[in-house]
């Protein structure tokens, strides 16, 4: 067995271990609480799922975990079936979609997107395996399916058909849209599909409102499972570190190089290997827990989504060094603002999508990006009506697209100044050398005479 195959087997073992850990937590909790998870699942599936809908609050923690396990199993099955390579972005998709299974995505409202992705691959004569990751992320717009399916103004049959059609349409067009909109932020927003979903969702909601489709805002959060969720997350993150340590030949060797990475277009699995990547994911998980505790926010469904998203993208760009400035910027922006603790905690964690800005342009640029992100994210939700779960990804794309030309201008200007200074130094040295040579020639001529 070659080294790459061995590493892939180890990743599969890791996935199974983490899955079993979460499954054990789920079973123990359900047994202790005697929860009716099927009634809870019904409540979750029939929920509009718009921002902010915590499935732990809606259906109970047992049903929320059951929903997450179903979605995780579904995506794992697709990855195995279509032999998708486990890269950094694949891991990011796994963890992000799993996290949002507690916060907007259920096993039914994501299915139309995959159907749309299959139709797109057939239409373009491409392999569906090439699009699975993008389609998985596109379920950010899952609330469109739920909200339309259970819209009470028209018959159930018509609502369900409309919901499926709009989900299929989104899955069909999201891949070419994502490729095109990537150029706006040039990869400085790690959540490109969040930005794409924001644009697409804004257009769709505008069309729906034209025909008097109304959205009822809601804000549902659980508060009673703080300690159990902290214990679960800590267990998962320490498991990542331990398994990564084992895969990396029982060593942290090379981790310093990883955390110095700028995070721009960085697949850590390819650059540093799976072991160091998993170590980074676990450490970033604990940093995220500390940040949430600093804000004073209790753990709930949306917090789980944010935590697992950070951990997932710690395989594809996020490190300690390039995310801390973003978190500091968000904290500074909160001083004197009227935002809630919940908004601060969620925006800080999701705002680390801007990590490449910090990595490329430096910590000051990262602090500015984090500060601006908190301001923007609190207002862009109105554009898509709360139906884009990756609202922070949308905001991060706007912030990155706005700051990028400015930072490039400053960087180019600084580089030009350095080049001018270097040119002046070179000219001065040449003049000195010429002068010295001239004097030496004159002295030599006098001696010859």
Coordinates of C-alpha atoms in Angstrom, one line a residue:
X1 CA 0.0 0.0 0.0
X2 CA 1.6 3.3 -1.1
X3 CA 1.7 6.3 1.3
X4 CA -1.1 8.3 -0.4
X5 CA -3.5 5.3 -0.2
X6 CA -2.5 4.8 3.4
X7 CA -3.3 8.4 4.2
X8 CA -6.7 8.1 2.5
X9 CA -7.5 5.0 4.6
X10 CA -6.5 7.0 7.7
X11 CA -8.9 9.8 6.7
X12 CA -11.7 7.3 6.3
X13 CA -11.0 5.9 9.7
X14 CA -11.0 9.5 11.1
X15 CA -14.4 10.1 9.5
X16 CA -15.8 7.0 11.0
X17 CA -14.4 7.7 14.4
X18 CA -15.8 11.2 14.5
X19 CA -19.1 10.0 13.1
X20 CA -19.3 7.3 15.8
X21 CA -18.4 9.9 18.5
X22 CA -21.3 12.1 17.4
X23 CA -23.6 9.1 17.0
X24 CA -22.8 7.9 20.6
X25 CA -23.6 11.4 21.9
X26 CA -26.9 11.3 20.0
X27 CA -27.9 7.9 21.3
X28 CA -27.0 8.6 24.9
X29 CA -28.8 11.9 24.9
X30 CA -32.0 10.6 23.3
X31 CA -32.1 7.6 25.7
X32 CA -31.7 9.9 28.7
X33 CA -34.2 12.5 27.6
X34 CA -36.7 10.1 26.0
X35 CA -37.2 12.5 23.1
X36 CA -39.6 11.8 20.3
X37 CA -37.1 12.4 17.5
X38 CA -39.6 11.6 14.8
X39 CA -42.0 14.4 15.9
X40 CA -39.0 16.6 16.2
X41 CA -37.9 15.7 12.7
X42 CA -41.3 16.6 11.4
X43 CA -41.1 20.0 13.0
X44 CA -37.7 20.6 11.5
X45 CA -38.7 19.5 8.0
X46 CA -41.8 21.6 8.0
X47 CA -40.0 24.7 9.4
X48 CA -39.5 27.7 7.0
X49 CA -35.8 27.4 8.1
X50 CA -35.0 31.1 7.4
X51 CA -32.5 33.1 9.4
X52 CA -32.5 32.6 12.3
X53 CA -34.0 29.1 12.9
X54 CA -32.2 26.9 15.4
X55 CA -33.3 23.3 14.8
X56 CA -32.3 22.4 18.3
X57 CA -35.0 24.8 19.5
X58 CA -37.5 23.7 16.8
X59 CA -37.3 20.0 17.1
X60 CA -35.1 19.2 20.1
X61 CA -31.5 18.3 20.3
X62 CA -32.1 14.6 19.5
X63 CA -34.0 15.4 16.2
X64 CA -31.4 18.1 15.3
X65 CA -28.6 15.6 15.7
X66 CA -30.6 12.9 13.8
X67 CA -31.0 15.4 10.9
X68 CA -27.3 16.2 11.0
X69 CA -26.3 12.5 10.9
X70 CA -28.7 11.9 8.0
X71 CA -27.2 14.8 6.0
X72 CA -23.6 13.8 6.9
X73 CA -24.3 10.2 5.8
X74 CA -25.9 11.3 2.6
X75 CA -22.9 13.4 1.6
X76 CA -20.4 10.8 2.7
X77 CA -22.3 8.2 0.5
X78 CA -22.1 10.6 -2.5
X79 CA -18.4 11.2 -2.0
X80 CA -17.7 7.5 -1.8
X81 CA -20.1 6.6 -4.7
X82 CA -18.5 9.2 -7.1
X83 CA -15.0 8.7 -5.8
X84 CA -14.5 12.4 -5.0
X85 CA -10.9 13.2 -3.9
X86 CA -10.6 14.2 -0.3
X87 CA -9.0 17.7 -0.6
X88 CA -9.2 20.7 1.7
X89 CA -12.3 22.1 0.0
X90 CA -14.0 18.7 0.3
X91 CA -13.3 18.6 4.0
X92 CA -14.6 22.2 4.3
X93 CA -17.8 21.2 2.6
X94 CA -18.3 18.2 4.8
X95 CA -18.0 20.2 8.0
X96 CA -19.8 23.2 6.8
X97 CA -22.9 21.3 5.6
X98 CA -22.8 19.2 8.8
X99 CA -22.8 22.4 10.9
X100 CA -25.7 24.0 9.1
X101 CA -27.7 20.8 9.6
X102 CA -28.4 22.4 13.0
X103 CA -29.3 25.7 11.4
X104 CA -31.4 25.8 8.2
X105 CA -30.6 22.6 6.3
X106 CA -32.7 19.4 6.6
X107 CA -32.5 16.2 4.8
X108 CA -35.4 17.1 2.5
X109 CA -34.8 20.8 1.6
X110 CA -31.3 20.0 0.3
X111 CA -32.3 17.3 -2.2
X112 CA -33.5 19.5 -5.1
X113 CA -30.1 21.2 -5.3
X114 CA -28.4 17.8 -5.9
X115 CA -31.0 17.0 -8.5
X116 CA -30.3 20.3 -10.2
X117 CA -26.5 19.5 -10.1
X118 CA -27.1 16.1 -11.7
X119 CA -29.1 17.8 -14.5
X120 CA -26.3 20.4 -15.0
X121 CA -23.7 17.6 -15.3
X122 CA -25.9 15.8 -17.9
X123 CA -26.5 19.1 -19.8
X124 CA -22.8 20.0 -19.9
X125 CA -21.6 16.4 -20.4
X126 CA -19.4 16.7 -17.3
X127 CA -18.8 14.3 -14.4
X128 CA -21.1 15.0 -11.4
X129 CA -18.2 14.3 -9.1
X130 CA -16.7 17.6 -10.3
X131 CA -19.7 19.5 -9.0
X132 CA -20.6 17.7 -5.7
X133 CA -18.7 20.2 -3.5
X134 CA -20.3 23.2 -5.2
X135 CA -23.8 21.7 -5.0
X136 CA -23.3 20.8 -1.4
X137 CA -22.4 24.4 -0.6
X138 CA -25.3 25.7 -2.8
X139 CA -27.7 24.3 -0.2
X140 CA -27.1 27.6 1.6
X141 CA -30.3 28.5 -0.2
X142 CA -32.3 25.6 1.4
X143 CA -34.6 28.1 3.2
X144 CA -36.1 29.0 -0.3
X145 CA -37.2 25.4 -0.7
X146 CA -38.7 25.2 2.8
X147 CA -40.3 28.6 2.8
X148 CA -42.0 28.1 -0.6
X149 CA -43.0 24.5 0.2
X150 CA -44.9 25.6 3.3
X151 CA -46.1 28.9 2.0
X152 CA -49.8 29.0 3.1
X153 CA -51.3 31.3 0.5
X154 CA -51.5 28.5 -2.2
X155 CA -52.3 24.8 -2.2
X156 CA -49.8 22.3 -0.7
X157 CA -49.3 20.5 -4.1
X158 CA -48.5 23.7 -5.9
X159 CA -46.2 24.9 -3.1
X160 CA -44.2 21.6 -3.1
X161 CA -43.8 21.6 -6.9
X162 CA -42.7 25.2 -6.9
X163 CA -40.2 24.5 -4.0
X164 CA -38.7 21.6 -5.9
X165 CA -38.5 23.5 -9.1
X166 CA -36.7 26.5 -7.5
X167 CA -34.2 24.2 -5.7
X168 CA -33.5 22.3 -9.0
X169 CA -33.0 25.6 -10.8
X170 CA -30.5 26.9 -8.2
X171 CA -28.6 23.6 -8.3
X172 CA -28.5 23.8 -12.1
X173 CA -27.1 27.4 -12.4
X174 CA -25.0 27.7 -9.3
X175 CA -21.8 26.2 -10.7
X176 CA -21.3 28.6 -13.6
X177 CA -22.4 31.5 -11.4
X178 CA -19.9 30.6 -8.7
X179 CA -17.1 30.4 -11.3
X180 CA -18.0 33.9 -12.7
X181 CA -18.5 35.6 -9.3
X182 CA -15.2 34.3 -8.0
X183 CA -13.5 37.0 -10.0
X184 CA -15.2 39.8 -7.9
X185 CA -13.3 38.9 -4.8
X186 CA -10.5 36.9 -6.5
X187 CA -10.5 34.2 -3.8
X188 CA -10.1 36.5 -0.8
X189 CA -13.5 35.4 0.4
X190 CA -13.1 31.7 1.3
X191 CA -16.9 31.3 1.2
X192 CA -17.3 31.9 -2.5
X193 CA -20.5 29.9 -2.6
X194 CA -21.8 32.1 0.2
X195 CA -21.2 35.2 -1.9
X196 CA -22.8 33.4 -5.0
X197 CA -25.8 32.4 -2.9
X198 CA -26.2 36.0 -1.7
X199 CA -26.3 37.3 -5.2
X200 CA -28.6 34.5 -6.5
X201 CA -30.8 34.7 -3.4
X202 CA -31.2 38.5 -3.8
X203 CA -32.4 38.1 -7.4
X204 CA -34.8 35.3 -6.6
X205 CA -36.3 37.0 -3.6
X206 CA -36.8 40.2 -5.7
X207 CA -38.8 38.1 -8.3
X208 CA -40.8 36.4 -5.6
X209 CA -41.7 39.7 -3.9
X210 CA -42.8 41.1 -7.3
X211 CA -45.6 38.5 -7.0
X212 CA -46.4 39.3 -3.3
X213 CA -44.4 36.5 -1.7
X214 CA -44.0 37.6 1.9
X215 CA -41.4 36.3 4.4
X216 CA -42.1 36.3 8.1
X217 CA -38.9 37.0 10.1
X218 CA -38.1 34.8 13.0
X219 CA -35.4 34.5 15.6
X220 CA -35.4 31.1 17.3
X221 CA -32.5 30.1 19.5
X222 CA -31.9 27.3 22.1
X223 CA -30.2 28.2 25.3
X224 CA -30.4 25.0 27.5
X225 CA -27.7 22.8 25.9
X226 CA -24.6 25.0 26.4
X227 CA -22.5 22.5 28.5
X228 CA -23.3 19.3 26.6
X229 CA -22.5 21.0 23.2
X230 CA -19.2 22.4 24.6
X231 CA -18.3 18.9 25.8
X232 CA -19.2 17.4 22.4
X233 CA -17.3 20.0 20.4
X234 CA -14.2 19.8 22.6
X235 CA -14.2 16.0 22.2
X236 CA -14.4 16.3 18.5
X237 CA -11.6 18.9 18.3
X238 CA -9.3 17.0 20.6
X239 CA -9.9 13.9 18.5
X240 CA -8.9 15.8 15.4
X241 CA -5.6 16.8 17.1
X242 CA -4.9 13.3 18.4
X243 CA -5.6 11.6 15.0
X244 CA -3.7 14.3 13.1
X245 CA -0.7 13.8 15.5
X246 CA -0.8 10.1 14.8
X247 CA -1.0 10.5 11.0
X248 CA 1.9 13.0 11.1
X249 CA 4.1 10.3 12.5
X250 CA 3.4 11.1 16.2
X251 CA 4.8 14.6 15.7
X252 CA 3.8 18.3 15.3
X253 CA 6.7 18.8 13.0
X254 CA 5.9 21.2 10.1
X255 CA 2.9 22.8 11.9
X256 CA 4.8 26.1 12.2
X257 CA 5.1 26.3 8.5
X258 CA 1.4 25.7 8.1
X259 CA 0.3 28.5 10.4
X260 CA 2.6 30.9 8.6
X261 CA 0.8 30.2 5.3
X262 CA -1.1 33.2 4.0
X263 CA -4.2 31.0 3.3
X264 CA -4.7 32.4 -0.2
X265 CA -5.8 29.5 -2.5
X266 CA -4.3 27.1 0.0
X267 CA -5.3 23.5 0.2
X268 CA -3.5 22.4 3.3
X269 CA -4.0 18.7 2.6
X270 CA -2.0 19.0 -0.6
X271 CA 0.7 21.4 0.8
X272 CA 1.2 20.0 4.3
X273 CA -0.5 16.6 4.4
X274 CA -3.5 15.3 6.2
X275 CA -1.9 15.0 9.6
X276 CA -0.9 18.7 10.0
X277 CA -4.2 19.7 8.4
X278 CA -6.2 17.8 11.1
X279 CA -4.1 19.2 13.8
X280 CA -4.8 22.7 12.5
X281 CA -8.5 22.0 12.3
X282 CA -8.6 20.8 16.0
X283 CA -6.6 23.8 17.2
X284 CA -8.8 26.2 15.3
X285 CA -11.8 24.6 16.8
X286 CA -10.6 25.4 20.3
X287 CA -9.7 28.9 19.3
X288 CA -13.3 29.3 18.1
X289 CA -14.7 27.9 21.3
X290 CA -12.6 30.5 23.3
X291 CA -13.9 33.3 21.1
X292 CA -17.5 32.3 21.6
X293 CA -16.9 32.2 25.4
X294 CA -15.3 35.6 25.3
X295 CA -18.4 37.1 23.7
X296 CA -20.6 35.4 26.4
X297 CA -22.8 33.6 23.8
X298 CA -24.2 30.2 24.8
X299 CA -23.8 27.2 22.4
X300 CA -26.7 26.5 20.1
X301 CA -27.4 25.4 16.5
X302 CA -26.0 28.5 14.7
X303 CA -22.9 28.5 16.9
X304 CA -22.3 24.8 16.0
X305 CA -22.7 25.9 12.3
X306 CA -20.1 28.6 12.8
X307 CA -17.7 26.4 14.7
X308 CA -17.8 23.5 12.3
X309 CA -17.4 25.9 9.3
X310 CA -14.3 27.4 10.8
X311 CA -12.9 23.9 11.5
X312 CA -13.7 22.7 8.0
X313 CA -12.0 25.7 6.3
X314 CA -9.0 25.2 8.5
X315 CA -8.2 22.5 5.9
X316 CA -8.5 25.1 3.2
X317 CA -7.0 28.5 4.2
X318 CA -7.6 29.3 7.9
X319 CA -4.8 29.4 10.4
X320 CA -4.2 31.0 13.8
X321 CA -2.2 33.9 12.4
X322 CA -4.5 34.9 9.6
X323 CA -7.8 34.6 11.5
X324 CA -6.9 36.3 14.8
X325 CA -6.8 39.8 13.2
X326 CA -10.2 39.2 11.7
X327 CA -11.6 38.3 15.2
X328 CA -9.9 41.3 16.8
X329 CA -11.4 43.6 14.1
X330 CA -14.9 42.2 14.8
X331 CA -14.4 42.7 18.6
X332 CA -13.3 46.3 18.0
X333 CA -16.2 47.0 15.7
X334 CA -18.6 45.8 18.4
X335 CA -17.4 48.4 20.9
X336 CA -20.1 51.1 21.0
X337 CA -22.3 49.3 18.5
X338 CA -25.9 48.1 19.2
X339 CA -25.4 44.6 17.8
X340 CA -26.3 41.6 20.0
X341 CA -23.9 39.1 21.5
X342 CA -25.2 36.5 19.2
X343 CA -24.4 38.6 16.1
X344 CA -20.9 39.3 17.5
X345 CA -20.1 35.6 18.1
X346 CA -21.5 34.4 14.8
X347 CA -20.1 37.2 12.7
X348 CA -16.7 36.9 14.2
X349 CA -16.4 33.1 13.5
X350 CA -17.9 33.3 10.0
X351 CA -16.0 36.5 9.3
X352 CA -12.8 34.5 9.2
X353 CA -13.7 33.8 5.6
X354 CA -11.6 37.0 5.1
X355 CA -8.5 35.2 6.4
X356 CA -6.6 35.5 3.1
X357 CA -6.7 39.3 3.3
X358 CA -5.0 39.1 6.7
X359 CA -2.5 36.6 5.3
X360 CA -1.6 38.5 2.2
X361 CA -1.8 42.2 3.3
X362 CA -0.9 41.8 6.9
X363 CA -2.7 41.9 10.4
X364 CA -3.7 45.6 10.2
X365 CA -5.6 44.9 6.9
X366 CA -7.2 41.9 8.6
X367 CA -8.4 44.0 11.5
X368 CA -9.9 46.5 9.1
X369 CA -11.6 43.7 7.2
X370 CA -13.0 42.2 10.4
X371 CA -14.2 45.6 11.5
X372 CA -15.9 46.3 8.2
X373 CA -17.4 42.8 8.0
X374 CA -19.4 43.3 11.2
X375 CA -20.9 46.5 9.9
X376 CA -21.8 45.0 6.5
X377 CA -23.2 41.7 7.7
X378 CA -25.8 43.3 9.9
X379 CA -27.4 44.9 6.9
X380 CA -27.0 42.6 3.9
X381 CA -29.6 40.1 5.2
X382 CA -32.3 42.5 4.1
X383 CA -31.3 42.0 0.5
X384 CA -32.0 38.3 0.4
X385 CA -34.7 38.3 3.1
X386 CA -32.8 35.9 5.4
X387 CA -33.1 33.0 2.9
X388 CA -29.3 32.7 2.3
X389 CA -27.8 30.8 5.2
X390 CA -24.3 31.9 4.3
X391 CA -25.1 35.5 5.0
X392 CA -21.6 36.1 6.3
X393 CA -20.1 34.6 3.1
X394 CA -22.1 37.1 1.1
X395 CA -20.9 39.9 3.4
X396 CA -17.3 38.7 3.2
X397 CA -17.4 38.8 -0.6
X398 CA -18.7 42.4 -0.6
X399 CA -16.0 43.4 1.9
X400 CA -13.2 41.6 0.0
X401 CA -14.3 43.1 -3.3
X402 CA -14.4 46.6 -1.7
X403 CA -11.1 46.4 0.1
X404 CA -9.1 44.5 -2.5
X405 CA -8.5 47.4 -4.9
X406 CA -7.6 49.7 -2.0
X407 CA -5.1 47.3 -0.5
X408 CA -3.7 46.5 -3.9
X409 CA -3.2 50.2 -4.6
X410 CA -1.4 50.7 -1.3
X411 CA 0.7 47.6 -1.8
X412 CA 1.6 48.6 -5.4
X413 CA 2.4 52.2 -4.2
X414 CA 4.6 50.9 -1.4
X415 CA 6.4 48.5 -3.8
X416 CA 6.9 51.3 -6.2
X417 CA 8.4 53.5 -3.5
X418 CA 10.7 50.7 -2.4
X419 CA 11.8 50.2 -6.1
X420 CA 12.4 53.9 -6.4
X421 CA 14.5 54.0 -3.2
X422 CA 16.4 50.9 -4.3
X423 CA 17.0 52.5 -7.7
X424 CA 18.3 55.7 -6.1
X425 CA 20.6 53.6 -3.9
X426 CA 21.8 51.7 -6.9
X427 CA 22.4 55.0 -8.8
X428 CA 24.2 56.5 -5.8
X429 CA 26.4 53.4 -5.5
X430 CA 27.2 53.5 -9.3
X431 CA 28.1 57.2 -9.0
X432 CA 30.4 56.4 -6.0
X433 CA 32.0 53.5 -7.9
X434 CA 32.4 55.7 -11.0
X435 CA 34.0 58.5 -8.9
X436 CA 36.3 56.1 -7.1
X437 CA 37.4 54.5 -10.4
X438 CA 38.0 57.9 -11.9
X439 CA 40.2 59.0 -9.0
X440 CA 42.1 55.7 -9.2
X441 CA 42.7 56.2 -12.9
X442 CA 43.9 59.7 -12.3
X443 CA 46.2 58.5 -9.6
X444 CA 47.6 55.7 -11.8
X445 CA 48.2 58.2 -14.7
X446 CA 50.2 60.5 -12.4
X447 CA 52.3 57.6 -11.1
X448 CA 53.0 56.5 -14.7
X449 CA 54.2 60.0 -15.6

